[in-house]
PDB file of C-alpha atoms and ligand atoms in Angstrom:
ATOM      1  CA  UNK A   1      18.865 -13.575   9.776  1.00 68.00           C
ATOM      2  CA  UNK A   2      19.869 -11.166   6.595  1.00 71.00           C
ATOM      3  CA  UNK A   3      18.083 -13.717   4.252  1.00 78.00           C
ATOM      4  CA  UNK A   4      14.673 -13.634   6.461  1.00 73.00           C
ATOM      5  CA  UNK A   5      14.660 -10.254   7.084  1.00 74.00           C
ATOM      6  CA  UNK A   6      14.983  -9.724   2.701  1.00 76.00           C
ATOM      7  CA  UNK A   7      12.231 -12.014   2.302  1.00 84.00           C
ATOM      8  CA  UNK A   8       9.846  -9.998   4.497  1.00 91.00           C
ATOM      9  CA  UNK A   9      11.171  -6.924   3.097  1.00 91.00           C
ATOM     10  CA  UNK A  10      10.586  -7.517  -0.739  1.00 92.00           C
ATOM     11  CA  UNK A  11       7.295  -7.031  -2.077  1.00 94.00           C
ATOM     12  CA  UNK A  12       6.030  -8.866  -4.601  1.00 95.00           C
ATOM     13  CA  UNK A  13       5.176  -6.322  -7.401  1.00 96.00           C
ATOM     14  CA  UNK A  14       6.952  -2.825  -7.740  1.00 94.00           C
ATOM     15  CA  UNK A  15       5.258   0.090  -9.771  1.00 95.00           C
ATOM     16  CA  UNK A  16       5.655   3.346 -10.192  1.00 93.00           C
ATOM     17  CA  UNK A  17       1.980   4.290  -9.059  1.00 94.00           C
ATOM     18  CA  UNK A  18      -1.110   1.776  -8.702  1.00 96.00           C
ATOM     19  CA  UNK A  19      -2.168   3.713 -11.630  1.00 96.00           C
ATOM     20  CA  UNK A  20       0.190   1.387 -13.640  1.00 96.00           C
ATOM     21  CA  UNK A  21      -1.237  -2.145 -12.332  1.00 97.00           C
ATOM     22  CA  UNK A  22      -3.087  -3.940 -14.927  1.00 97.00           C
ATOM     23  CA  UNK A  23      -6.193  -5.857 -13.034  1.00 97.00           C
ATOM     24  CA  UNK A  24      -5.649  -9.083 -14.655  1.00 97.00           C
ATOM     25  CA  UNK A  25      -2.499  -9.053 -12.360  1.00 97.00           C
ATOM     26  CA  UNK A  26      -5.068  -9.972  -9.393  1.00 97.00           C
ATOM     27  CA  UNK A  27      -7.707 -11.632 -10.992  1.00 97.00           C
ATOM     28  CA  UNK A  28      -4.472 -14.013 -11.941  1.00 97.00           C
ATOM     29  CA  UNK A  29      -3.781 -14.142  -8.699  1.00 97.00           C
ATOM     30  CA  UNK A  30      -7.550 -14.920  -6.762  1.00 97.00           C
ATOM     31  CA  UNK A  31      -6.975 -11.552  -5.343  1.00 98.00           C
ATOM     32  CA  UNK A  32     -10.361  -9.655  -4.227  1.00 98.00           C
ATOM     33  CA  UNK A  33     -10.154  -7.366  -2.044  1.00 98.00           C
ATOM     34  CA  UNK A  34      -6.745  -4.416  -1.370  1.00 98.00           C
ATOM     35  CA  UNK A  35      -5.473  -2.836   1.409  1.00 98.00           C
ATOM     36  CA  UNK A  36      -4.563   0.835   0.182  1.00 98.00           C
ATOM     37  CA  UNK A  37      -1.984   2.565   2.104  1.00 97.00           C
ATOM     38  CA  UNK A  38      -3.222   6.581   1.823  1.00 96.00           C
ATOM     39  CA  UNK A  39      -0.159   9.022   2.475  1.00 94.00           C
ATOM     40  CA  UNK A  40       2.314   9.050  -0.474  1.00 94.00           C
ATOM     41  CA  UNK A  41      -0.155   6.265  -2.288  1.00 96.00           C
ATOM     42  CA  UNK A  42      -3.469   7.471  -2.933  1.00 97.00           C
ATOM     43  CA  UNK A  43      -2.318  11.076  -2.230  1.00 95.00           C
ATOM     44  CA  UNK A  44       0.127  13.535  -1.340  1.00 92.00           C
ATOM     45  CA  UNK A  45       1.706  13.732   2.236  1.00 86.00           C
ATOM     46  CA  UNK A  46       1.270  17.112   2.426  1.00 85.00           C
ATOM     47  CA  UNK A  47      -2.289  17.707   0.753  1.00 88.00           C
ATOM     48  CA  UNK A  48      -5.652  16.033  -0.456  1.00 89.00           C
ATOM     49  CA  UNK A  49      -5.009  16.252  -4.088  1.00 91.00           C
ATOM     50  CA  UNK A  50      -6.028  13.523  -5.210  1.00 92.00           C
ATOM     51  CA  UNK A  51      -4.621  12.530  -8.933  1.00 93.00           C
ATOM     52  CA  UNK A  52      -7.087  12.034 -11.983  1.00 95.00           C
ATOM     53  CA  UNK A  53      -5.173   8.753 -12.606  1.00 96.00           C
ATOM     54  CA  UNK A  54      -5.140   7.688  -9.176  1.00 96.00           C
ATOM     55  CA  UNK A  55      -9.078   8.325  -8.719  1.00 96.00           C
ATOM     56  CA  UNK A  56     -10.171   6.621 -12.270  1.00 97.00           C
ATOM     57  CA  UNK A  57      -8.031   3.730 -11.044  1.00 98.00           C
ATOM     58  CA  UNK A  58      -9.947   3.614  -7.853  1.00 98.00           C
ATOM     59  CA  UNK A  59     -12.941   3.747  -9.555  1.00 97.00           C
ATOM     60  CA  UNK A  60     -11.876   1.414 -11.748  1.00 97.00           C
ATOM     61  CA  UNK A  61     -11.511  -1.028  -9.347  1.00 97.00           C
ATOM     62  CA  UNK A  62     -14.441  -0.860  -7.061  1.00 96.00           C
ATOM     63  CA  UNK A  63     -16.595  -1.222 -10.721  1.00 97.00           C
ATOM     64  CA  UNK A  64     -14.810  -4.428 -11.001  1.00 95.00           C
ATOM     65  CA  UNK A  65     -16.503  -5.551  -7.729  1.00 90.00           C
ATOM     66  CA  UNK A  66     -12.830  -5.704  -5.748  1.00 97.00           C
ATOM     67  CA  UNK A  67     -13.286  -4.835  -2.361  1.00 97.00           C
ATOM     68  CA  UNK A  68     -11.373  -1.919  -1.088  1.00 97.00           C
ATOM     69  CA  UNK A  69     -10.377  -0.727   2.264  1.00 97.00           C
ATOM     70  CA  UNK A  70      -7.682   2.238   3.291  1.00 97.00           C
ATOM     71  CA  UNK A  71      -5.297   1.122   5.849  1.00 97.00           C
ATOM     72  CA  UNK A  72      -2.915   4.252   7.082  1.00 94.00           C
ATOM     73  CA  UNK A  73      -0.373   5.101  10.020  1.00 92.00           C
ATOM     74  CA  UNK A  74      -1.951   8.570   9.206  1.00 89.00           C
ATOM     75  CA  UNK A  75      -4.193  10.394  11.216  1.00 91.00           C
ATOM     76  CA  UNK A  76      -7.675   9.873  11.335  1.00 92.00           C
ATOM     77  CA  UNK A  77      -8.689  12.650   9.843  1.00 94.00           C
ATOM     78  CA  UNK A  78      -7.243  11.884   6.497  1.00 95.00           C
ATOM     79  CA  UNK A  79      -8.829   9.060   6.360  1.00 95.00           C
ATOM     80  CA  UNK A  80     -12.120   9.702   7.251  1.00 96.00           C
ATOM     81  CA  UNK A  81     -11.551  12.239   3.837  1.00 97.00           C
ATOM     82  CA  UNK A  82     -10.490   9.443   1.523  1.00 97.00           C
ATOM     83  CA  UNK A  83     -13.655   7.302   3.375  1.00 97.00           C
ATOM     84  CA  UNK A  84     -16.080  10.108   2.522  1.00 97.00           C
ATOM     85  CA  UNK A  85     -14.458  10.621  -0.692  1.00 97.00           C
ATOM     86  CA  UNK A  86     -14.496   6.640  -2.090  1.00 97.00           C
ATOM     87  CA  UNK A  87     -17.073   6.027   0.608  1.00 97.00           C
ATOM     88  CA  UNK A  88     -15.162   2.798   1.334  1.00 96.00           C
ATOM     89  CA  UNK A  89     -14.090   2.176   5.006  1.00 96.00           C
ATOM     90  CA  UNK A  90     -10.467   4.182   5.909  1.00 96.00           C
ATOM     91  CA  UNK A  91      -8.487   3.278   9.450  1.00 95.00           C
ATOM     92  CA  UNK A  92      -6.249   5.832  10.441  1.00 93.00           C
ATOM     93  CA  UNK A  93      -3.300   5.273  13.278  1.00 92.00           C
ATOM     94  CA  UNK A  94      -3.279   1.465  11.940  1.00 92.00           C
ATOM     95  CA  UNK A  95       0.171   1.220  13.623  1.00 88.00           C
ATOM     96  CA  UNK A  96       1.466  -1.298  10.849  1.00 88.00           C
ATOM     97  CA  UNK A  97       3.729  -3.069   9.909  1.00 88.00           C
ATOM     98  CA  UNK A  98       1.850  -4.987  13.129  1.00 87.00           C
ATOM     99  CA  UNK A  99      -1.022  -7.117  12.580  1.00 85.00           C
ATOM    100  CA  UNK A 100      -3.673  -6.181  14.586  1.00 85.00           C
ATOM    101  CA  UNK A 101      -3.336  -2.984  12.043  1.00 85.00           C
ATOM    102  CA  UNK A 102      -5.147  -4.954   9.342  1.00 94.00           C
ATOM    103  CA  UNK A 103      -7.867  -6.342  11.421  1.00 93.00           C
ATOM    104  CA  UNK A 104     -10.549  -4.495  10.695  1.00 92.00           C
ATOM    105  CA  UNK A 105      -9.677  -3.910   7.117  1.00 94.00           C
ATOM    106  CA  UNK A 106      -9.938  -8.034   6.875  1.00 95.00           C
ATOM    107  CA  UNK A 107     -13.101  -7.987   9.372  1.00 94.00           C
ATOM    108  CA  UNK A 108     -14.752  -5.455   7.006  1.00 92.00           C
ATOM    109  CA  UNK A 109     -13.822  -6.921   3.592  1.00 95.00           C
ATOM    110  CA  UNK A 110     -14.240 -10.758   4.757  1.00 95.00           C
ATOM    111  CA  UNK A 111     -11.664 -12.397   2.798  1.00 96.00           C
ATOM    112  CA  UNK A 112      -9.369 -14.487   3.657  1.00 96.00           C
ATOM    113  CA  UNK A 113      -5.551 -13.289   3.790  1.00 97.00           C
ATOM    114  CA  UNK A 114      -4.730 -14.776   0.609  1.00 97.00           C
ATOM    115  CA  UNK A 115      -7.027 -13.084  -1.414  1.00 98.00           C
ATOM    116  CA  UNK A 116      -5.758  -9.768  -0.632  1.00 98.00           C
ATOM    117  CA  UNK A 117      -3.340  -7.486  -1.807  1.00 98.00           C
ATOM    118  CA  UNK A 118      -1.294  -4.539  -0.304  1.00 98.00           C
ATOM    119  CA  UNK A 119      -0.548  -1.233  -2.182  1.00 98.00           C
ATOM    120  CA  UNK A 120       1.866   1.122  -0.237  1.00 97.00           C
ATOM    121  CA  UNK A 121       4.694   2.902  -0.845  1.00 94.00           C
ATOM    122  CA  UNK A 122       6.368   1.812   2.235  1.00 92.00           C
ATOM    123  CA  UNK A 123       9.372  -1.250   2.996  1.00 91.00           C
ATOM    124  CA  UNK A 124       8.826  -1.257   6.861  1.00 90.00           C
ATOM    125  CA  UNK A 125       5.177  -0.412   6.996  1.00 93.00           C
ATOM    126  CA  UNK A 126       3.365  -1.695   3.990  1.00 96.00           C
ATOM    127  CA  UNK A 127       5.659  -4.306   2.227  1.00 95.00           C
ATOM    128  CA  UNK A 128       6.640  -5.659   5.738  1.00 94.00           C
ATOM    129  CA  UNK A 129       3.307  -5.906   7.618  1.00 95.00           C
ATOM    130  CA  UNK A 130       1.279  -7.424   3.969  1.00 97.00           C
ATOM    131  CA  UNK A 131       4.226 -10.243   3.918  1.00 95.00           C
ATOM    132  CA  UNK A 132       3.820 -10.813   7.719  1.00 94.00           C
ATOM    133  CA  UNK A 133       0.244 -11.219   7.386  1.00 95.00           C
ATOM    134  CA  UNK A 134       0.447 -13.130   3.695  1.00 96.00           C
ATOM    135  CA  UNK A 135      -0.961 -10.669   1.397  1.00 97.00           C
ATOM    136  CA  UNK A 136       0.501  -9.906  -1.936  1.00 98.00           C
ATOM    137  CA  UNK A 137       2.742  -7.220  -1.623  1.00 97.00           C
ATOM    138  CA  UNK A 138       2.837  -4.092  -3.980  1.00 97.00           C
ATOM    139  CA  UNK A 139       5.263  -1.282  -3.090  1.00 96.00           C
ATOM    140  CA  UNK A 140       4.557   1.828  -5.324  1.00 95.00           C
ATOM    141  CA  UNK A 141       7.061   4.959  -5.449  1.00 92.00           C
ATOM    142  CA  UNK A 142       6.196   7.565  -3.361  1.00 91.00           C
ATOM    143  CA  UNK A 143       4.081  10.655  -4.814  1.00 91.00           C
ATOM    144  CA  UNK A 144       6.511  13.015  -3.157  1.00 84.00           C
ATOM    145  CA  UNK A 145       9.605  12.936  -1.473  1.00 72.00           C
ATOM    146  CA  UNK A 146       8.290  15.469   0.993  1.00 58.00           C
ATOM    147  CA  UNK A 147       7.098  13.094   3.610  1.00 57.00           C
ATOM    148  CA  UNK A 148       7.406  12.817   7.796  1.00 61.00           C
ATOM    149  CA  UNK A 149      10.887  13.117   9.281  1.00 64.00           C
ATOM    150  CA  UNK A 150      10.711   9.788  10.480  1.00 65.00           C
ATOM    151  CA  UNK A 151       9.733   7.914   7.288  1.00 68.00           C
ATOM    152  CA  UNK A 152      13.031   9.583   5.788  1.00 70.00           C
ATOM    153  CA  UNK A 153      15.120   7.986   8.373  1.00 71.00           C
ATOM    154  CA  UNK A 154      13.065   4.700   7.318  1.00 71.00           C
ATOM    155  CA  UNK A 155      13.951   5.123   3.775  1.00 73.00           C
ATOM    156  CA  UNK A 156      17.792   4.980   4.300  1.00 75.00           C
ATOM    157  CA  UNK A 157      17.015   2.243   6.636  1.00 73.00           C
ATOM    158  CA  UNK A 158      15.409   0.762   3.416  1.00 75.00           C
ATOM    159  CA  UNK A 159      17.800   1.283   1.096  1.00 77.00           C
ATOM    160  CA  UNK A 160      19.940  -0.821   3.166  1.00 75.00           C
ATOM    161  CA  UNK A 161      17.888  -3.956   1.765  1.00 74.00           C
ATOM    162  CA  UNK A 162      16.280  -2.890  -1.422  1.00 75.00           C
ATOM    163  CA  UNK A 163      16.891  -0.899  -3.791  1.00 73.00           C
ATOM    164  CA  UNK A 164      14.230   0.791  -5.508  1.00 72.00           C
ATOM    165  CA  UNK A 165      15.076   1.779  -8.521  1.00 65.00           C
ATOM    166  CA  UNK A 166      16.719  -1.789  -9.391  1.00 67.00           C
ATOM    167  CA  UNK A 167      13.481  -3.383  -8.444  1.00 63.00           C
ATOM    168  CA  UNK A 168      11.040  -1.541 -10.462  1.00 62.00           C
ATOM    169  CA  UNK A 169       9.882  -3.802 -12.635  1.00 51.00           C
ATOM    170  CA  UNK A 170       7.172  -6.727 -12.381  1.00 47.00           C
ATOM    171  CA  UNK A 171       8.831  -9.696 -11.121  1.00 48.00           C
ATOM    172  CA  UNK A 172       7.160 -12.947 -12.605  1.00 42.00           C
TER     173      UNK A 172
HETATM  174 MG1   MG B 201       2.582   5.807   2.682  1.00 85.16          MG
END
């Protein structure tokens, strides 16, 4: 049971920010298309600032023809900002880790599972629901530690199976 849960829990890449990931890690991979998480990823919890890294990345990315859809537990309204702001779709209250989360994100990018990646910040949300559903799975550090009640209470639940600061590093 231990071992299966630590297989779903461990994501496949670990970075400090997406910032840091070098494209030729997906085009390695057949990856075309990500799932971006939004709260504590692409910005802060507790605001829209959006960092210059974080946005040239973006950009970056969508010039390189990958396709690129937000997928948050957040609420709607901050994703319709990053939508307007990438104009790329953005689905608030996704509800993951469960699947049905992701279905529209896969609907709008039409790829197949395998060809997608997962950027979040997030064991039980992100990491968990992109293994379940066979993306790659890239767990980023957190923007700021000022973050939902709840999703600190997931973090020592985390910390249980992973630790983060041992697994920072690009696993081959
Ligand atoms: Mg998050």
């Amino acid at each position: 049971m231990l071992s299966f849960i630590k297989k779903y829990l461990q994501p496949d890449y670990h970075f400090n920010c997406m910032s840091d990931i070098d494209l030729k890690l997906f085009r390695e991979s057949n990856i075309k298309g990500l799932i971006i998480d939004i709260d504590n990823t692409t910005m802060p919890y507790s605001s829209k600032k959006l960092q210059v890294v974080i946005k040239d990345w973006i950009n970056k990315v969508d010039n390189e023809d990958f396709e690129i859809t937000f997928v948050s537990n957040t609420i709607p309204k901050r994703a319709d900002f990053v939508s307007n702001y990438f104009n790329k779709p953005a689905y608030g209250y996704a509800a993951k880790p469960f699947g049905f989360a992701f279905k529209r994100a896969i609907k709008s990018m039409d790829l197949s599972n395998e060809k997608i990646a997962i950027i979040g910040d997030q064991i039980f949300t992100d990491i968990l629901g992109g293994n379940l559903a066979g993306f790659m799975t890239i767990l980023v550090e957190p923007i700021e530690s000022k973050d939902f009640f709840l999703t600190n209470i997931f973090r020592w639940f985390e910390s249980l199976f992973y630790d983060r600061n041992k697994g920072l590093m690009q696993r081959e």
